[in-house]
PDB file of C-alpha atoms and ligand atoms in Angstrom:
ATOM      1  CA  MET A 220      36.364  35.568 -69.822  1.00  0.00           C
ATOM      2  CA  LYS A 221      38.605  32.817 -71.118  1.00  0.00           C
ATOM      3  CA  SER A 222      38.972  29.340 -69.722  1.00  0.00           C
ATOM      4  CA  TRP A 223      41.868  26.876 -69.989  1.00  0.00           C
ATOM      5  CA  PRO A 224      44.403  26.810 -71.345  1.00  0.00           C
ATOM      6  CA  ILE A 225      45.577  30.334 -70.641  1.00  0.00           C
ATOM      7  CA  ASP A 226      47.889  31.868 -73.198  1.00  0.00           C
ATOM      8  CA  LEU A 227      51.056  32.735 -71.305  1.00  0.00           C
ATOM      9  CA  ARG A 228      52.946  34.464 -74.090  1.00  0.00           C
ATOM     10  CA  PRO A 229      54.764  37.442 -72.581  1.00  0.00           C
ATOM     11  CA  VAL A 230      53.174  40.764 -73.475  1.00  0.00           C
ATOM     12  CA  ALA A 231      55.035  43.916 -74.314  1.00  0.00           C
ATOM     13  CA  THR A 232      53.960  46.464 -71.750  1.00  0.00           C
ATOM     14  CA  PRO A 233      53.672  49.927 -73.295  1.00  0.00           C
ATOM     15  CA  GLU A 234      54.596  53.123 -71.517  1.00  0.00           C
ATOM     16  CA  GLY A 235      51.988  54.095 -68.961  1.00  0.00           C
ATOM     17  CA  PHE A 236      51.053  50.472 -68.357  1.00  0.00           C
ATOM     18  CA  PRO A 237      49.169  49.694 -66.273  1.00  0.00           C
ATOM     19  CA  GLY A 238      47.283  52.930 -65.877  1.00  0.00           C
ATOM     20  CA  ARG A 239      45.177  54.013 -62.952  1.00  0.00           C
ATOM     21  CA  VAL A 240      45.307  51.736 -59.922  1.00  0.00           C
ATOM     22  CA  THR A 241      42.601  52.541 -57.403  1.00  0.00           C
ATOM     23  CA  PHE A 242      42.012  50.941 -54.037  1.00  0.00           C
ATOM     24  CA  VAL A 243      38.282  50.206 -53.991  1.00  0.00           C
ATOM     25  CA  LYS A 244      37.547  48.662 -50.620  1.00  0.00           C
ATOM     26  CA  SER A 245      38.364  46.093 -47.992  1.00  0.00           C
ATOM     27  CA  ALA A 246      35.697  43.516 -47.278  1.00  0.00           C
ATOM     28  CA  ALA A 247      35.447  41.012 -44.461  1.00  0.00           C
ATOM     29  CA  HIS A 248      33.331  38.626 -46.517  1.00  0.00           C
ATOM     30  CA  ILE A 249      32.722  37.936 -50.191  1.00  0.00           C
ATOM     31  CA  LYS A 250      29.120  39.074 -49.758  1.00  0.00           C
ATOM     32  CA  ASP A 251      30.514  42.568 -49.038  1.00  0.00           C
ATOM     33  CA  ALA A 252      32.585  42.655 -52.250  1.00  0.00           C
ATOM     34  CA  PRO A 253      32.085  45.623 -54.616  1.00  0.00           C
ATOM     35  CA  SER A 254      29.115  45.330 -56.939  1.00  0.00           C
ATOM     36  CA  SER A 255      31.422  45.683 -59.980  1.00  0.00           C
ATOM     37  CA  LEU A 256      31.266  43.058 -62.705  1.00  0.00           C
ATOM     38  CA  LEU A 257      34.870  43.558 -63.868  1.00  0.00           C
ATOM     39  CA  PRO A 258      36.914  40.387 -64.355  1.00  0.00           C
ATOM     40  CA  GLU A 259      38.802  39.614 -61.156  1.00  0.00           C
ATOM     41  CA  VAL A 260      42.268  38.216 -60.582  1.00  0.00           C
ATOM     42  CA  ALA A 261      42.557  36.854 -57.062  1.00  0.00           C
ATOM     43  CA  VAL A 262      45.933  36.556 -55.379  1.00  0.00           C
ATOM     44  CA  CYS A 263      46.599  34.205 -52.487  1.00  0.00           C
ATOM     45  CA  GLY A 264      49.405  32.528 -50.588  1.00  0.00           C
ATOM     46  CA  ARG A 265      50.926  32.202 -47.148  1.00  0.00           C
ATOM     47  CA  SER A 266      51.786  35.337 -45.190  1.00  0.00           C
ATOM     48  CA  ASN A 267      55.184  36.724 -46.184  1.00  0.00           C
ATOM     49  CA  VAL A 268      55.241  34.891 -49.526  1.00  0.00           C
ATOM     50  CA  GLY A 269      55.811  38.166 -51.395  1.00  0.00           C
ATOM     51  CA  LYS A 270      52.219  38.986 -52.348  1.00  0.00           C
ATOM     52  CA  SER A 271      52.383  42.745 -51.758  1.00  0.00           C
ATOM     53  CA  SER A 272      55.750  42.951 -53.514  1.00  0.00           C
ATOM     54  CA  MET A 273      54.377  41.087 -56.535  1.00  0.00           C
ATOM     55  CA  LEU A 274      51.327  43.355 -56.797  1.00  0.00           C
ATOM     56  CA  ASN A 275      53.549  46.421 -56.531  1.00  0.00           C
ATOM     57  CA  THR A 276      55.901  45.053 -59.221  1.00  0.00           C
ATOM     58  CA  LEU A 277      53.055  44.138 -61.549  1.00  0.00           C
ATOM     59  CA  CYS A 278      51.520  47.580 -61.188  1.00  0.00           C
ATOM     60  CA  ASN A 279      54.750  49.631 -61.114  1.00  0.00           C
ATOM     61  CA  ARG A 280      53.709  51.099 -57.801  1.00  0.00           C
ATOM     62  CA  ARG A 281      55.869  51.410 -54.734  1.00  0.00           C
ATOM     63  CA  GLN A 282      53.175  50.907 -52.185  1.00  0.00           C
ATOM     64  CA  MET A 283      50.013  49.952 -53.958  1.00  0.00           C
ATOM     65  CA  ALA A 284      49.481  46.969 -51.702  1.00  0.00           C
ATOM     66  CA  ARG A 285      50.521  48.760 -48.519  1.00  0.00           C
ATOM     67  CA  VAL A 286      46.887  48.994 -47.604  1.00  0.00           C
ATOM     68  CA  SER A 287      46.779  45.211 -47.452  1.00  0.00           C
ATOM     69  CA  SER A 288      49.487  45.003 -44.825  1.00  0.00           C
ATOM     70  CA  THR A 289      48.194  47.733 -42.526  1.00  0.00           C
ATOM     71  CA  PRO A 290      47.164  46.237 -39.203  1.00  0.00           C
ATOM     72  CA  GLY A 291      43.535  45.237 -39.231  1.00  0.00           C
ATOM     73  CA  ARG A 292      43.443  44.815 -42.986  1.00  0.00           C
ATOM     74  CA  THR A 293      45.585  41.701 -43.303  1.00  0.00           C
ATOM     75  CA  ARG A 294      42.581  39.519 -42.614  1.00  0.00           C
ATOM     76  CA  LEU A 295      40.384  41.348 -45.099  1.00  0.00           C
ATOM     77  CA  ILE A 296      39.845  40.952 -48.823  1.00  0.00           C
ATOM     78  CA  ASN A 297      41.232  44.033 -50.591  1.00  0.00           C
ATOM     79  CA  PHE A 298      40.003  45.114 -54.021  1.00  0.00           C
ATOM     80  CA  PHE A 299      42.071  47.207 -56.475  1.00  0.00           C
ATOM     81  CA  ASP A 300      40.621  48.523 -59.706  1.00  0.00           C
ATOM     82  CA  ILE A 301      43.031  48.685 -62.654  1.00  0.00           C
ATOM     83  CA  GLN A 302      42.001  51.298 -65.209  1.00  0.00           C
ATOM     84  CA  GLU A 303      38.389  50.239 -64.780  1.00  0.00           C
ATOM     85  CA  LYS A 304      39.100  47.096 -66.789  1.00  0.00           C
ATOM     86  CA  LEU A 305      40.062  44.514 -64.202  1.00  0.00           C
ATOM     87  CA  MET A 306      40.198  44.047 -60.465  1.00  0.00           C
ATOM     88  CA  PHE A 307      43.042  42.608 -58.419  1.00  0.00           C
ATOM     89  CA  VAL A 308      41.674  40.913 -55.334  1.00  0.00           C
ATOM     90  CA  ASP A 309      44.187  40.478 -52.553  1.00  0.00           C
ATOM     91  CA  LEU A 310      42.987  37.620 -50.367  1.00  0.00           C
ATOM     92  CA  PRO A 311      44.138  37.290 -46.747  1.00  0.00           C
ATOM     93  CA  GLY A 312      47.366  35.333 -46.294  1.00  0.00           C
ATOM     94  CA  PHE A 313      46.679  31.859 -45.039  1.00  0.00           C
ATOM     95  CA  GLY A 314      49.056  32.141 -42.102  1.00  0.00           C
ATOM     96  CA  PHE A 315      52.072  30.181 -41.095  1.00  0.00           C
ATOM     97  CA  ALA A 316      50.032  27.397 -39.571  1.00  0.00           C
ATOM     98  CA  ARG A 317      50.520  24.058 -41.234  1.00  0.00           C
ATOM     99  CA  GLY A 318      47.880  21.446 -41.680  1.00  0.00           C
ATOM    100  CA  PRO A 319      45.076  20.871 -44.138  1.00  0.00           C
ATOM    101  CA  LEU A 320      43.142  23.732 -45.664  1.00  0.00           C
ATOM    102  CA  HIS A 321      39.721  22.617 -44.479  1.00  0.00           C
ATOM    103  CA  GLU A 322      40.947  23.189 -40.914  1.00  0.00           C
ATOM    104  CA  LYS A 323      41.599  26.840 -41.661  1.00  0.00           C
ATOM    105  CA  GLU A 324      37.904  27.313 -41.502  1.00  0.00           C
ATOM    106  CA  GLU A 325      37.394  30.996 -42.033  1.00  0.00           C
ATOM    107  CA  TRP A 326      39.853  31.200 -44.888  1.00  0.00           C
ATOM    108  CA  GLY A 327      38.374  28.144 -46.542  1.00  0.00           C
ATOM    109  CA  GLU A 328      34.881  29.607 -46.326  1.00  0.00           C
ATOM    110  CA  THR A 329      36.051  32.789 -48.043  1.00  0.00           C
ATOM    111  CA  ILE A 330      37.415  30.801 -50.950  1.00  0.00           C
ATOM    112  CA  GLN A 331      34.364  28.578 -51.199  1.00  0.00           C
ATOM    113  CA  ALA A 332      32.081  31.635 -51.201  1.00  0.00           C
ATOM    114  CA  TYR A 333      34.240  33.268 -53.854  1.00  0.00           C
ATOM    115  CA  LEU A 334      34.050  30.217 -56.114  1.00  0.00           C
ATOM    116  CA  ARG A 335      30.322  29.889 -55.555  1.00  0.00           C
ATOM    117  CA  ASP A 336      29.177  33.507 -55.718  1.00  0.00           C
ATOM    118  CA  ARG A 337      31.510  35.442 -58.043  1.00  0.00           C
ATOM    119  CA  PRO A 338      31.382  34.291 -61.626  1.00  0.00           C
ATOM    120  CA  GLN A 339      33.649  37.218 -62.563  1.00  0.00           C
ATOM    121  CA  LEU A 340      36.617  35.453 -60.936  1.00  0.00           C
ATOM    122  CA  ALA A 341      38.700  35.076 -64.099  1.00  0.00           C
ATOM    123  CA  LEU A 342      41.971  33.829 -62.654  1.00  0.00           C
ATOM    124  CA  THR A 343      43.577  32.967 -59.337  1.00  0.00           C
ATOM    125  CA  LEU A 344      47.288  33.298 -58.679  1.00  0.00           C
ATOM    126  CA  LEU A 345      48.578  30.941 -56.015  1.00  0.00           C
ATOM    127  CA  LEU A 346      51.892  32.238 -54.717  1.00  0.00           C
ATOM    128  CA  VAL A 347      54.484  29.798 -53.418  1.00  0.00           C
ATOM    129  CA  ASP A 348      57.936  30.808 -52.176  1.00  0.00           C
ATOM    130  CA  ALA A 349      60.457  29.426 -54.688  1.00  0.00           C
ATOM    131  CA  ARG A 350      62.538  28.058 -51.814  1.00  0.00           C
ATOM    132  CA  ARG A 351      59.726  25.794 -50.624  1.00  0.00           C
ATOM    133  CA  LEU A 352      57.632  23.210 -52.326  1.00  0.00           C
ATOM    134  CA  PRO A 353      53.819  23.342 -52.150  1.00  0.00           C
ATOM    135  CA  GLU A 354      52.349  21.644 -49.133  1.00  0.00           C
ATOM    136  CA  LYS A 355      49.069  19.931 -48.432  1.00  0.00           C
ATOM    137  CA  SER A 356      47.026  23.123 -48.021  1.00  0.00           C
ATOM    138  CA  GLU A 357      48.228  24.462 -51.369  1.00  0.00           C
ATOM    139  CA  GLN A 358      47.531  21.142 -53.086  1.00  0.00           C
ATOM    140  CA  GLU A 359      44.062  21.089 -51.579  1.00  0.00           C
ATOM    141  CA  LEU A 360      43.384  24.626 -52.745  1.00  0.00           C
ATOM    142  CA  LEU A 361      44.331  23.735 -56.286  1.00  0.00           C
ATOM    143  CA  LEU A 362      41.894  20.832 -56.217  1.00  0.00           C
ATOM    144  CA  TRP A 363      39.085  23.193 -55.179  1.00  0.00           C
ATOM    145  CA  PHE A 364      39.803  25.394 -58.162  1.00  0.00           C
ATOM    146  CA  ARG A 365      40.067  22.417 -60.478  1.00  0.00           C
ATOM    147  CA  HIS A 366      36.767  21.077 -59.157  1.00  0.00           C
ATOM    148  CA  ALA A 367      35.089  24.471 -59.708  1.00  0.00           C
ATOM    149  CA  GLU A 368      36.667  24.613 -63.196  1.00  0.00           C
ATOM    150  CA  ARG A 369      38.299  27.945 -62.446  1.00  0.00           C
ATOM    151  CA  PRO A 370      41.695  28.776 -63.956  1.00  0.00           C
ATOM    152  CA  CYS A 371      44.646  29.055 -61.645  1.00  0.00           C
ATOM    153  CA  LEU A 372      48.339  29.771 -62.156  1.00  0.00           C
ATOM    154  CA  ALA A 373      51.117  29.174 -59.654  1.00  0.00           C
ATOM    155  CA  VAL A 374      53.666  31.927 -59.104  1.00  0.00           C
ATOM    156  CA  MET A 375      57.018  30.953 -57.587  1.00  0.00           C
ATOM    157  CA  THR A 376      57.988  34.115 -55.740  1.00  0.00           C
ATOM    158  CA  LYS A 377      61.500  35.271 -54.771  1.00  0.00           C
ATOM    159  CA  ALA A 378      62.932  33.300 -57.707  1.00  0.00           C
ATOM    160  CA  ASP A 379      66.095  35.438 -57.437  1.00  0.00           C
ATOM    161  CA  LYS A 380      66.969  33.402 -54.352  1.00  0.00           C
ATOM    162  CA  ILE A 381      67.306  30.208 -56.398  1.00  0.00           C
ATOM    163  CA  LYS A 382      70.203  29.399 -58.723  1.00  0.00           C
ATOM    164  CA  ASN A 383      69.176  29.433 -62.371  1.00  0.00           C
ATOM    165  CA  SER A 384      70.399  25.880 -62.753  1.00  0.00           C
ATOM    166  CA  GLU A 385      67.942  24.750 -60.073  1.00  0.00           C
ATOM    167  CA  LEU A 386      64.958  26.872 -61.027  1.00  0.00           C
ATOM    168  CA  GLU A 387      63.669  24.687 -63.841  1.00  0.00           C
ATOM    169  CA  HIS A 388      63.792  21.571 -61.708  1.00  0.00           C
ATOM    170  CA  ARG A 389      61.830  23.369 -58.968  1.00  0.00           C
ATOM    171  CA  ARG A 390      59.273  24.618 -61.438  1.00  0.00           C
ATOM    172  CA  ARG A 391      58.630  21.077 -62.629  1.00  0.00           C
ATOM    173  CA  LYS A 392      58.417  19.724 -59.106  1.00  0.00           C
ATOM    174  CA  THR A 393      56.023  22.510 -58.059  1.00  0.00           C
ATOM    175  CA  ALA A 394      53.819  21.804 -61.092  1.00  0.00           C
ATOM    176  CA  GLU A 395      53.792  18.098 -60.324  1.00  0.00           C
ATOM    177  CA  LEU A 396      52.753  18.672 -56.699  1.00  0.00           C
ATOM    178  CA  LEU A 397      50.009  21.073 -57.776  1.00  0.00           C
ATOM    179  CA  PHE A 398      48.733  18.781 -60.525  1.00  0.00           C
ATOM    180  CA  MET A 399      49.268  21.422 -63.195  1.00  0.00           C
ATOM    181  CA  PRO A 400      51.169  21.595 -66.481  1.00  0.00           C
ATOM    182  CA  HIS A 401      54.607  23.000 -65.800  1.00  0.00           C
ATOM    183  CA  SER A 402      53.910  25.888 -68.175  1.00  0.00           C
ATOM    184  CA  ASP A 403      51.327  27.135 -65.629  1.00  0.00           C
ATOM    185  CA  VAL A 404      54.023  27.711 -63.012  1.00  0.00           C
ATOM    186  CA  ILE A 405      55.706  31.082 -63.421  1.00  0.00           C
ATOM    187  CA  ALA A 406      59.001  31.927 -61.747  1.00  0.00           C
ATOM    188  CA  PHE A 407      58.750  35.516 -60.525  1.00  0.00           C
ATOM    189  CA  SER A 408      61.014  37.993 -58.764  1.00  0.00           C
ATOM    190  CA  SER A 409      60.066  41.406 -57.488  1.00  0.00           C
ATOM    191  CA  LEU A 410      63.758  42.167 -57.253  1.00  0.00           C
ATOM    192  CA  SER A 411      64.733  41.434 -60.869  1.00  0.00           C
ATOM    193  CA  ARG A 412      61.168  41.705 -62.240  1.00  0.00           C
ATOM    194  CA  ALA A 413      61.677  38.337 -63.942  1.00  0.00           C
ATOM    195  CA  GLY A 414      58.370  36.731 -64.877  1.00  0.00           C
ATOM    196  CA  ARG A 415      56.453  40.014 -65.044  1.00  0.00           C
ATOM    197  CA  GLU A 416      55.685  39.840 -68.789  1.00  0.00           C
ATOM    198  CA  PRO A 417      54.493  36.199 -68.915  1.00  0.00           C
ATOM    199  CA  LEU A 418      52.411  36.791 -65.817  1.00  0.00           C
ATOM    200  CA  TRP A 419      50.770  39.847 -67.368  1.00  0.00           C
ATOM    201  CA  GLY A 420      50.263  37.757 -70.516  1.00  0.00           C
ATOM    202  CA  GLY A 421      48.278  35.226 -68.495  1.00  0.00           C
ATOM    203  CA  ILE A 422      46.311  37.863 -66.575  1.00  0.00           C
ATOM    204  CA  LEU A 423      45.260  39.763 -69.696  1.00  0.00           C
ATOM    205  CA  ALA A 424      44.373  36.587 -71.591  1.00  0.00           C
ATOM    206  CA  ALA A 425      42.292  35.283 -68.677  1.00  0.00           C
ATOM    207  CA  CYS A 426      40.422  38.607 -68.464  1.00  0.00           C
ATOM    208  CA  GLY A 427      39.952  38.828 -72.239  1.00  0.00           C
ATOM    209  CA  ILE A 428      41.631  42.258 -72.508  1.00  0.00           C
ATOM    210  CA  THR A 429      44.814  43.636 -74.082  1.00  0.00           C
ATOM    211  CA  ALA A 430      47.721  45.632 -72.686  1.00  0.00           C
ATOM    212  CA  GLU A 431      46.454  48.697 -74.561  1.00  0.00           C
ATOM    213  CA  ASP A 432      43.139  48.447 -72.730  1.00  0.00           C
ATOM    214  CA  ILE A 433      44.759  49.309 -69.421  1.00  0.00           C
ATOM    215  CA  VAL A 434      47.076  52.094 -70.512  1.00  0.00           C
ATOM    216  CA  GLU A 435      45.962  55.430 -69.144  1.00  0.00           C
ATOM    217  CA  LYS A 436      44.905  57.601 -72.054  1.00  0.00           C
ATOM    218  CA  VAL A 437      46.271  61.120 -71.935  1.00  0.00           C
ATOM    219  CA  LYS A 438      43.475  63.491 -72.820  1.00  0.00           C
TER     220      LYS A 438
HETATM  221  P1  LIG B 642      53.384  39.408 -48.209  1.00  0.00           P
HETATM  222  O1  LIG B 642      53.252  39.268 -46.731  1.00  0.00           O
HETATM  223  O2  LIG B 642      53.052  38.128 -48.896  1.00  0.00           O
HETATM  224  O3  LIG B 642      52.641  40.578 -48.787  1.00  0.00           O
HETATM  225  O4  LIG B 642      54.964  39.604 -48.512  1.00  0.00           O
HETATM  226  P2  LIG B 642      55.814  40.919 -48.829  1.00  0.00           P
HETATM  227  O5  LIG B 642      55.627  41.362 -50.231  1.00  0.00           O
HETATM  228  O6  LIG B 642      55.577  41.924 -47.756  1.00  0.00           O
HETATM  229  O7  LIG B 642      57.301  40.306 -48.738  1.00  0.00           O
HETATM  230  C1  LIG B 642      57.782  39.630 -47.595  1.00  0.00           C
HETATM  231  C2  LIG B 642      59.301  39.745 -47.543  1.00  0.00           C
HETATM  232  O8  LIG B 642      59.891  39.099 -48.671  1.00  0.00           O
HETATM  233  C3  LIG B 642      59.796  41.199 -47.579  1.00  0.00           C
HETATM  234  O9  LIG B 642      60.915  41.293 -46.725  1.00  0.00           O
HETATM  235  C4  LIG B 642      60.200  41.403 -49.027  1.00  0.00           C
HETATM  236  O10 LIG B 642      61.227  42.354 -49.185  1.00  0.00           O
HETATM  237  C5  LIG B 642      60.684  40.009 -49.423  1.00  0.00           C
HETATM  238  N1  LIG B 642      60.473  39.768 -50.873  1.00  0.00           N
HETATM  239  C6  LIG B 642      59.297  39.861 -51.535  1.00  0.00           C
HETATM  240  N2  LIG B 642      59.458  39.565 -52.846  1.00  0.00           N
HETATM  241  C7  LIG B 642      60.771  39.277 -53.018  1.00  0.00           C
HETATM  242  C8  LIG B 642      61.547  38.887 -54.161  1.00  0.00           C
HETATM  243  O11 LIG B 642      61.077  38.743 -55.287  1.00  0.00           O
HETATM  244  N3  LIG B 642      62.883  38.660 -53.949  1.00  0.00           N
HETATM  245  C9  LIG B 642      63.441  38.770 -52.715  1.00  0.00           C
HETATM  246  N4  LIG B 642      64.742  38.501 -52.603  1.00  0.00           N
HETATM  247  N5  LIG B 642      62.739  39.154 -51.618  1.00  0.00           N
HETATM  248  C10 LIG B 642      61.408  39.395 -51.758  1.00  0.00           C
END
């Protein structure tokens, strides 16, 4: 596993990339997570931020993350194995409710337990809708990760909804509010697929693997 700074150079994604995507399980608590030691990339953000769409776009699947939005599963932690080399961990959305993170008790406990108990957490992606700026709960979350010395990237979702001329300004502002270098904020669109290669670059670098490692080998 790599620590800061993460190399965000875009990667070329070969045909058949990424290979097998397997839903492993849903867990109510981190203590019920799979026993796997694969590097994990956790994904979090408010409900409706575009989390399922981003996972589907990253993995070239139409409905990979559908499981996460089926009733009863939205409050669970969903684990997806990618070619037995890394795990995407879809964390529950933190709701529409405003207010500080420590008041969202259950959600906060999940994150704290994750940071405390799962050393294989290689990277966290914090998704923020490109049309909004990060709020207090997102700022607070970033501080938790910083305090635990765990790498985190911000993904500005639905970037297609913002004029190109405005995007750079928003990226800088988002970075400033999240106390991160602006290079750690990636503008992403599931519609245009913009941002997919740099984001994969960061994910692979954080997990210490290459694009070739997760191509399905034809026997
Ligand atoms: P989740 O609740 O965070 O998993 O969000 P979804 O992926 O289900 O997306 C919520 C809504 O935003 C859906 O109506 C999507 O079609 C829309 N959406 C998601 N990503 C994008 C994007 O990149 N561009 C645009 N224009 N719409 C998006």
